[in-house]
Short mmCIF file of C-alpha atoms in Angstrom, two decimals:
data_model
loop_
_atom_site.label_atom_id
_atom_site.label_comp_id
_atom_site.label_asym_id
_atom_site.label_seq_id
_atom_site.Cartn_x
_atom_site.Cartn_y
_atom_site.Cartn_z
CA MET A 876 10.89 17.77 -35.00
CA ARG A 877 7.58 18.18 -36.97
CA ARG A 878 4.49 18.82 -35.55
CA ALA A 879 2.81 15.37 -36.34
CA GLY A 880 5.72 13.80 -34.69
CA ALA A 881 5.26 16.09 -31.66
CA LEU A 882 1.64 15.30 -31.36
CA ALA A 883 2.14 11.50 -31.47
CA LEU A 884 5.05 11.68 -28.71
CA LEU A 885 2.17 13.86 -26.31
CA LEU A 886 -0.31 11.63 -26.87
CA ALA A 887 2.10 8.42 -25.72
CA LEU A 888 3.08 10.45 -22.71
CA ALA A 889 -0.33 11.12 -21.62
CA ALA A 890 -1.23 7.61 -21.68
CA ALA A 891 2.05 6.04 -20.58
CA PRO A 892 1.23 4.09 -17.73
CA ALA A 893 3.84 4.39 -14.31
CA ALA A 894 5.85 1.66 -12.75
CA ARG A 895 3.52 0.37 -9.70
CA ALA A 896 4.79 1.48 -6.54
CA GLN A 897 3.96 -0.03 -2.97
CA VAL A 898 2.15 1.56 -0.02
CA ARG A 899 4.58 0.63 2.80
CA LEU A 900 4.39 1.72 6.39
CA ARG A 901 7.81 3.41 7.33
CA PRO A 902 10.50 1.39 8.69
CA GLY A 903 9.75 0.71 12.66
CA VAL A 904 5.84 1.98 12.36
CA THR A 905 3.15 -0.70 13.18
CA LEU A 906 -0.34 -0.74 11.82
CA ARG A 907 -0.90 -1.25 15.86
CA ALA A 908 1.07 2.05 16.51
CA LEU A 909 -0.98 3.74 13.63
CA GLU A 910 -4.06 2.82 15.60
CA ALA A 911 -3.22 3.92 18.82
CA ALA A 912 -2.26 7.18 17.73
CA ALA A 913 -5.41 8.04 15.91
CA ALA A 914 -7.21 6.71 19.08
CA ARG A 915 -5.16 9.17 21.13
CA ASP A 916 -5.80 12.19 18.64
CA SER A 917 -8.85 10.89 17.10
CA ASN A 918 -9.82 14.37 15.66
CA ASP A 919 -6.53 14.44 14.10
CA PRO A 920 -6.68 14.14 10.07
CA ALA A 921 -3.02 13.44 9.81
CA ALA A 922 -3.12 10.45 12.10
CA LEU A 923 -6.10 9.18 10.50
CA TYR A 924 -4.37 9.38 6.87
CA ASP A 925 -1.26 7.63 8.15
CA LEU A 926 -3.62 5.11 9.47
CA ALA A 927 -5.68 4.71 6.31
CA LEU A 928 -2.44 4.19 4.57
CA GLY A 929 -1.55 1.63 6.81
CA TYR A 930 -5.02 0.02 6.31
CA TRP A 931 -3.88 0.24 2.68
CA SER A 932 -0.60 -1.52 3.03
CA GLU A 933 -2.40 -4.67 4.27
CA ARG A 934 -5.13 -4.55 1.77
CA ARG A 935 -7.90 -3.34 4.21
CA TRP A 936 -9.67 -1.38 1.81
CA ASP A 937 -12.97 -0.68 3.85
CA ASP A 938 -10.95 0.48 6.81
CA ALA A 939 -8.50 2.54 4.57
CA ASP A 940 -11.95 4.25 3.02
CA ARG A 941 -13.09 4.81 6.44
CA ALA A 942 -10.12 6.21 7.78
CA LEU A 943 -9.97 8.54 4.67
CA ARG A 944 -13.57 9.72 4.65
CA THR A 945 -13.33 10.51 8.43
CA ALA A 946 -10.12 12.48 8.00
CA LEU A 947 -11.85 14.63 5.17
CA ALA A 948 -15.28 14.77 7.59
CA ILE A 949 -12.56 16.54 9.89
CA GLU A 950 -10.70 18.66 7.28
CA PRO A 951 -12.30 18.60 4.18
CA ARG A 952 -9.56 20.26 2.44
CA ASN A 953 -6.95 17.56 3.16
CA ALA A 954 -5.54 17.23 -0.41
CA SER A 955 -3.53 14.06 0.40
CA ALA A 956 -6.65 12.18 1.78
CA LEU A 957 -8.57 13.50 -1.47
CA LEU A 958 -6.04 12.34 -3.51
CA ALA A 959 -5.64 8.75 -1.91
CA LEU A 960 -9.75 8.45 -1.40
CA ALA A 961 -10.00 9.37 -5.19
CA HIS A 962 -7.55 6.61 -5.98
CA LEU A 963 -8.57 3.68 -3.65
CA PRO A 964 -11.13 2.10 -6.11
CA PHE A 965 -8.14 1.20 -8.24
CA ALA A 966 -6.23 -0.22 -5.43
CA ARG A 967 -9.75 -2.06 -4.64
CA ARG A 968 -10.15 -3.05 -8.68
CA PRO A 969 -6.98 -2.92 -10.63
CA ARG A 970 -8.62 -3.82 -14.05
CA LEU A 971 -10.63 -0.49 -13.64
CA TRP A 972 -8.06 1.46 -15.30
CA GLU A 973 -8.79 -0.45 -18.69
CA GLU A 974 -12.31 -0.43 -17.70
CA VAL A 975 -11.78 3.62 -17.85
CA ASP A 976 -9.63 3.34 -20.80
CA ALA A 977 -12.25 1.36 -22.72
CA ARG A 978 -15.06 3.47 -21.58
CA ARG A 979 -16.81 -0.05 -20.00
CA VAL A 980 -17.09 0.69 -16.52
CA PRO A 981 -19.27 -1.68 -14.57
CA PRO A 982 -22.60 0.02 -13.73
CA ALA A 983 -21.59 -0.71 -9.95
CA TRP A 984 -18.31 1.20 -10.15
CA ARG A 985 -19.40 4.31 -12.23
CA PRO A 986 -19.89 6.13 -8.83
CA ALA A 987 -16.45 5.63 -7.96
CA VAL A 988 -15.14 6.90 -11.18
CA ASP A 989 -17.29 10.06 -10.86
CA GLU A 990 -15.68 10.65 -7.20
CA TRP A 991 -12.03 9.68 -8.71
CA ASP A 992 -12.56 12.51 -10.95
CA ARG A 993 -14.13 15.05 -8.79
CA LEU A 994 -11.86 14.42 -5.79
CA THR A 995 -8.60 14.11 -7.62
CA ARG A 996 -9.50 17.64 -9.83
CA LEU A 997 -10.29 19.02 -6.01
CA ALA A 998 -6.86 17.87 -4.74
CA PHE A 999 -5.27 19.86 -6.94
CA LEU A 1000 -6.76 22.76 -6.49
CA VAL A 1001 -6.30 22.59 -2.61
CA ASP A 1002 -2.58 21.56 -3.01
CA PRO A 1003 -1.12 21.75 -6.96
CA LEU A 1004 1.75 20.17 -5.35
CA VAL A 1005 0.20 17.48 -3.69
CA ASP A 1006 2.69 14.18 -3.36
CA LEU A 1007 1.52 12.05 -5.84
CA ALA A 1008 3.40 8.79 -4.66
CA ILE A 1009 -0.15 7.26 -3.62
CA VAL A 1010 -1.29 7.64 -7.76
CA GLY A 1011 2.09 5.41 -8.21
CA ALA A 1012 0.86 3.18 -5.92
CA VAL A 1013 -2.10 2.27 -7.88
CA ALA A 1014 -1.32 2.96 -11.64
CA PRO A 1015 -0.92 -0.06 -14.07
CA PRO A 1016 2.50 -1.74 -14.48
CA ASP A 1017 4.61 -0.98 -17.45
CA ASP A 1018 3.35 -1.79 -20.98
CA PRO A 1019 5.76 -4.46 -22.24
CA ARG A 1020 4.61 -4.50 -25.97
CA PRO A 1021 7.55 -3.22 -28.18
CA ARG A 1022 7.21 0.42 -30.08
CA ASP A 1023 8.17 1.49 -33.29
CA ALA A 1024 11.94 1.58 -33.44
CA SER A 1025 12.12 5.10 -34.85
CA ALA A 1026 10.06 6.62 -31.72
CA ALA A 1027 11.58 4.13 -29.46
CA THR A 1028 14.16 6.83 -27.54
CA PRO A 1029 12.00 9.27 -27.07
CA PHE A 1030 9.25 6.99 -26.06
CA ARG A 1031 11.08 5.34 -23.47
CA THR A 1032 12.62 9.08 -21.91
CA ALA A 1033 8.78 9.72 -21.84
CA MET A 1034 7.89 6.46 -19.95
CA VAL A 1035 10.43 6.84 -17.78
CA ALA A 1036 9.52 10.36 -17.10
CA LEU A 1037 6.17 9.72 -16.11
CA ALA A 1038 7.06 7.03 -14.24
CA ASN A 1039 9.09 9.07 -11.96
CA PHE A 1040 6.25 11.52 -11.58
CA ARG A 1041 3.72 9.42 -10.35
CA ASN A 1042 6.19 7.69 -8.18
CA GLY A 1043 6.79 11.18 -6.39
CA GLN A 1044 10.44 11.05 -7.89
CA TYR A 1045 10.55 14.79 -8.96
CA ASP A 1046 14.19 15.04 -9.27
CA GLN A 1047 14.16 12.33 -11.75
CA ALA A 1048 11.10 13.22 -13.40
CA TYR A 1049 12.56 16.39 -14.04
CA GLY A 1050 15.85 15.43 -15.40
CA TRP A 1051 13.93 13.01 -18.10
CA LEU A 1052 11.37 15.47 -18.82
CA ASP A 1053 13.85 18.26 -19.60
CA ARG A 1054 15.64 15.47 -21.79
CA LEU A 1055 12.74 14.86 -23.62
CA ALA A 1056 12.37 18.46 -24.40
CA ARG A 1057 15.58 18.68 -25.94
CA LEU A 1058 14.94 15.54 -27.82
CA LEU A 1059 12.01 17.30 -29.38
CA GLY A 1060 14.08 20.16 -30.59
CA GLU A 1061 13.36 23.01 -27.78
CA ASP A 1062 16.82 24.57 -28.35
CA GLU A 1063 15.61 25.66 -31.56
CA ASP A 1064 12.08 26.03 -31.56
CA SER A 1065 10.30 25.84 -28.26
CA THR A 1066 7.00 25.31 -29.90
CA SER A 1067 8.11 22.07 -30.75
CA VAL A 1068 7.61 20.67 -27.08
CA PRO A 1069 3.88 19.41 -26.59
CA GLY A 1070 2.02 21.07 -23.96
CA LEU A 1071 1.88 18.38 -21.49
CA VAL A 1072 5.49 18.08 -21.37
CA LEU A 1073 5.64 21.54 -20.49
CA TRP A 1074 2.94 20.72 -17.62
CA TYR A 1075 4.88 17.61 -15.86
CA ARG A 1076 8.35 19.52 -16.14
CA GLY A 1077 6.77 22.55 -14.79
CA ILE A 1078 5.15 20.85 -11.67
CA SER A 1079 8.20 19.01 -11.19
CA ALA A 1080 10.04 21.76 -10.97
CA ALA A 1081 7.84 23.41 -8.63
CA HIS A 1082 8.40 19.93 -6.04
CA LEU A 1083 11.71 20.88 -6.55
CA ASN A 1084 11.32 24.41 -5.18
CA ASP A 1085 12.37 25.82 -8.77
CA LEU A 1086 9.61 28.08 -8.95
CA PRO A 1087 11.26 30.24 -11.58
CA GLY A 1088 11.43 27.35 -14.12
CA ALA A 1089 7.99 26.04 -13.04
CA ILE A 1090 6.41 29.60 -14.04
CA ARG A 1091 8.40 29.88 -17.25
CA ASP A 1092 6.98 26.63 -18.30
CA LEU A 1093 3.25 27.32 -17.14
CA SER A 1094 3.85 30.73 -18.75
CA ARG A 1095 4.61 29.13 -21.83
CA LEU A 1096 1.72 26.82 -21.76
CA GLU A 1097 -0.40 29.34 -21.02
CA ALA A 1098 0.11 31.77 -23.52
CA ARG A 1099 -0.27 28.92 -26.38
CA PRO A 1100 -3.56 28.86 -28.41
CA GLU A 1101 -6.35 26.28 -26.53
CA ARG A 1102 -6.54 23.50 -28.32
CA GLU A 1103 -4.17 24.03 -31.32
CA GLU A 1104 -3.67 20.92 -33.24
CA GLY A 1105 -0.25 19.67 -32.33
CA PHE A 1106 0.54 21.72 -29.50
CA TRP A 1107 -2.04 21.04 -26.67
CA ASN A 1108 -3.41 18.43 -24.72
CA GLY A 1109 -3.54 17.88 -20.70
CA PRO A 1110 -5.29 20.68 -18.22
CA ASP A 1111 -7.74 22.81 -19.83
CA ARG A 1112 -6.39 26.74 -19.59
CA ALA A 1113 -8.32 27.61 -16.17
CA GLN A 1114 -6.33 25.15 -14.60
CA VAL A 1115 -3.18 26.01 -15.86
CA THR A 1116 -3.73 29.86 -14.90
CA TYR A 1117 -4.77 28.76 -11.47
CA VAL A 1118 -1.77 26.86 -10.85
CA LEU A 1119 0.48 29.65 -12.63
CA ALA A 1120 -1.18 32.36 -10.35
CA TRP A 1121 -0.58 29.64 -7.19
CA LEU A 1122 3.14 29.51 -8.10
CA GLU A 1123 3.51 33.03 -8.51
CA GLU A 1124 2.18 33.61 -5.13
CA ARG A 1125 4.70 31.47 -3.52
CA ALA A 1126 7.31 33.24 -5.48
CA GLY A 1127 6.66 36.49 -3.67
CA ARG A 1128 4.47 38.05 -6.92
CA PRO A 1129 1.18 38.86 -5.15
CA ALA A 1130 0.27 41.37 -7.94
CA GLU A 1131 0.79 38.81 -11.04
CA ALA A 1132 -1.41 35.94 -8.51
CA ARG A 1133 -4.15 38.21 -8.43
CA ALA A 1134 -4.34 38.82 -12.16
CA HIS A 1135 -3.91 35.19 -12.99
CA TYR A 1136 -6.70 34.18 -10.26
CA GLN A 1137 -9.16 36.75 -11.54
CA ALA A 1138 -8.08 35.71 -15.29
CA ALA A 1139 -8.77 31.83 -14.30
CA LEU A 1140 -12.18 32.60 -13.03
CA ALA A 1141 -13.01 34.43 -16.15
CA SER A 1142 -12.44 31.26 -18.07
CA ASP A 1143 -14.40 29.18 -15.38
CA LEU A 1144 -16.84 30.98 -13.25
CA GLY A 1145 -16.81 27.53 -11.23
CA LEU A 1146 -13.71 27.50 -9.90
CA TRP A 1147 -14.54 28.32 -6.31
CA MET A 1148 -11.06 27.54 -5.08
CA ALA A 1149 -9.56 30.78 -7.04
CA HIS A 1150 -11.85 33.13 -4.64
CA VAL A 1151 -10.56 31.30 -1.89
CA GLN A 1152 -7.22 32.16 -3.10
CA LEU A 1153 -7.89 35.81 -3.55
CA ALA A 1154 -9.38 36.47 -0.15
CA ARG A 1155 -6.45 34.99 1.38
CA LEU A 1156 -4.25 37.62 -0.59
CA HIS A 1157 -6.45 40.32 0.07
CA GLU A 1158 -6.35 39.31 3.91
CA GLN A 1159 -2.66 39.24 3.83
CA ALA A 1160 -3.04 42.93 2.83
CA ALA A 1161 -5.74 43.63 5.24
CA GLU A 1162 -7.91 44.70 2.33
CA TRP A 1163 -11.13 42.98 4.52
CA PRO A 1164 -13.96 44.55 2.36
CA GLU A 1165 -12.30 42.48 -0.75
CA ALA A 1166 -11.44 39.33 1.37
CA ILE A 1167 -14.79 39.09 2.39
CA ARG A 1168 -16.34 39.78 -0.90
CA GLU A 1169 -14.13 37.17 -2.15
CA ARG A 1170 -15.61 34.89 0.70
CA GLN A 1171 -18.87 35.42 -0.35
CA LEU A 1172 -18.35 34.59 -3.88
CA ALA A 1173 -16.90 31.37 -3.12
CA LEU A 1174 -19.93 30.39 -0.91
CA GLU A 1175 -22.33 31.65 -3.78
CA ALA A 1176 -20.48 28.73 -5.84
CA GLY A 1177 -20.60 26.31 -3.12
CA PRO A 1178 -23.43 27.19 -0.69
CA ASP A 1179 -23.56 23.60 1.29
CA ASP A 1180 -19.71 23.55 1.53
CA PRO A 1181 -19.10 24.12 5.50
CA THR A 1182 -15.40 24.88 4.84
CA LEU A 1183 -16.63 27.89 2.92
CA LEU A 1184 -18.70 28.89 5.96
CA LEU A 1185 -15.59 28.66 7.79
CA ASP A 1186 -13.92 30.94 5.79
CA LEU A 1187 -16.39 33.49 5.70
CA GLY A 1188 -16.82 33.59 9.44
CA THR A 1189 -13.04 33.54 10.21
CA THR A 1190 -12.60 36.35 7.55
CA LEU A 1191 -15.27 38.39 9.31
CA THR A 1192 -13.64 37.93 12.57
CA LEU A 1193 -10.50 38.73 11.60
CA ALA A 1194 -11.86 41.81 10.13
CA GLY A 1195 -13.70 42.76 13.43
CA ARG A 1196 -17.00 42.32 12.50
CA ALA A 1197 -17.73 39.29 14.80
CA ALA A 1198 -21.95 39.94 15.25
CA GLU A 1199 -21.75 38.75 11.32
CA ALA A 1200 -19.26 36.11 11.92
CA LEU A 1201 -21.36 33.84 14.20
CA ALA A 1202 -24.14 33.17 11.54
CA PRO A 1203 -21.78 31.16 9.14
CA LEU A 1204 -19.66 30.08 12.09
CA ALA A 1205 -22.80 27.93 13.55
CA ARG A 1206 -23.53 26.70 9.93
CA ALA A 1207 -20.23 25.57 9.44
CA ALA A 1208 -20.08 23.94 12.99
CA ALA A 1209 -23.12 21.87 11.72
CA GLY A 1210 -21.46 20.43 8.87
CA MET A 1211 -17.84 20.04 10.47
CA PRO A 1212 -18.68 19.22 13.92
CA ARG A 1213 -14.86 17.56 14.69
CA ASN A 1214 -13.11 20.43 13.01
CA PHE A 1215 -11.25 22.15 15.89
CA ARG A 1216 -10.72 25.98 13.83
CA VAL A 1217 -14.56 26.55 13.93
CA PRO A 1218 -14.92 26.51 17.93
CA TYR A 1219 -11.94 28.55 18.06
CA TYR A 1220 -13.29 31.23 15.99
CA GLN A 1221 -16.54 30.85 17.63
CA GLY A 1222 -14.65 31.85 20.69
CA ARG A 1223 -12.60 34.83 19.11
CA ALA A 1224 -16.06 36.33 17.88
CA ALA A 1225 -17.82 35.78 21.40
CA GLN A 1226 -14.74 37.58 23.13
CA GLN A 1227 -14.67 40.40 20.66
CA LEU A 1228 -18.57 41.01 21.42
CA GLY A 1229 -17.86 40.78 24.86
CA ARG A 1230 -19.86 37.33 25.52
CA ALA A 1231 -17.55 35.65 28.29
CA ALA A 1232 -19.42 32.67 28.82
CA GLU A 1233 -19.98 31.87 24.85
CA ALA A 1234 -16.22 32.86 24.51
CA ARG A 1235 -15.55 29.98 27.49
CA GLU A 1236 -18.03 27.52 25.87
CA ALA A 1237 -16.69 27.59 22.30
CA TYR A 1238 -12.72 27.48 23.58
CA ARG A 1239 -13.44 24.58 25.78
CA ARG A 1240 -14.92 22.76 22.60
CA PHE A 1241 -11.60 23.92 20.84
CA LEU A 1242 -9.64 22.26 23.51
CA ALA A 1243 -11.62 19.04 23.27
CA LEU A 1244 -11.23 18.53 19.84
CA VAL A 1245 -7.70 20.10 18.95
CA PRO A 1246 -5.25 17.59 17.96
CA SER A 1247 -2.32 17.73 20.72
CA ARG A 1248 0.25 18.45 18.06
CA TYR A 1249 -1.16 22.18 17.80
CA ALA A 1250 0.58 23.03 21.27
CA ASP A 1251 1.05 26.39 20.68
CA GLN A 1252 -2.83 27.10 19.79
CA ILE A 1253 -3.36 25.05 22.96
CA ALA A 1254 -1.42 27.17 25.18
CA GLU A 1255 -3.15 30.45 23.43
CA VAL A 1256 -6.77 29.31 24.01
CA ARG A 1257 -5.60 28.56 27.87
CA ARG A 1258 -4.18 31.76 28.34
CA GLN A 1259 -7.58 33.38 26.81
CA LEU A 1260 -9.68 31.00 29.05
CA GLU A 1261 -7.63 32.57 32.06
CA GLN A 1262 -8.28 36.27 31.16
CA LEU A 1263 -12.13 35.87 30.65
CA PRO A 1264 -13.97 37.29 33.26
#
């Protein structure tokens, strides 16, 4: 297929609407049961997220919004809650999709659209494989208008692929995207496949735990000249490089992952999550000065983000620099008073410094906040309390 045809199909794929899915409660689960579970574990982001989806299924939008924001106040890096909150305005106002496309968003809804863009990006940075089923729940229904006959077969393939992808049916999405790539002539000329097709197929492969296939597609995408006409459309280079690093890390290739996280930062200095990921890699290798440096760089990019303060305090504690950890942990506690990990590391830091009273107080706060599903951590802290003088 000629480049012009590939570009036209790419634009069609990017704009193709998904079949509308529904947010439904699991069989045998009632909204009352979800409310009871969230009341029992009021600091559990997972219980609050499930409750939000319960409210969503009943079209109780304000209640869903409140439950999602509460979950994120406790754990700001909950990718599923971020993605759901981002798309909740489109459930409230289905015609908002058309208004965004036409750039005629009413003033009252512009903050929601801005938040949609910001939260969606953050959700994918936190977890590039966050489940997209919630997106399918609010995507507009299929466009019934007839298409040009010469493009009908590949376009229909693209429509089905993207519908499956947005509804979280990744095996079917991969199959259709792979068929689409072959229709575009991938076997004869790999450059004939538009960038967005490589992106969707690669992410679908990753959801199916086919990491080699995912890395292959994203590597091909990253190697292309940025914004070359007929070939590039979709995520920017920094995002592609970041996700490639994330996949390489999970494929057991830490050196390649580090190089790509650093390349992503070179393309976008504001990509602070790459610092977070690099710090974690350094921690795993017990490279504490490097891990602390990456934590500090992330915090410089987002000085008001309490999760970055918790990260720094945690790394300092693990590195045996407890005295330096106390200040960022105290600031994290002020920003996330219901997050149970903050008092846990405050307790560990105080214990390292021989401050038994402070450690005991922090561990008791942890026990008051921690969700019941963290049974191992609860047992560990109770043992620590018994051993304190």
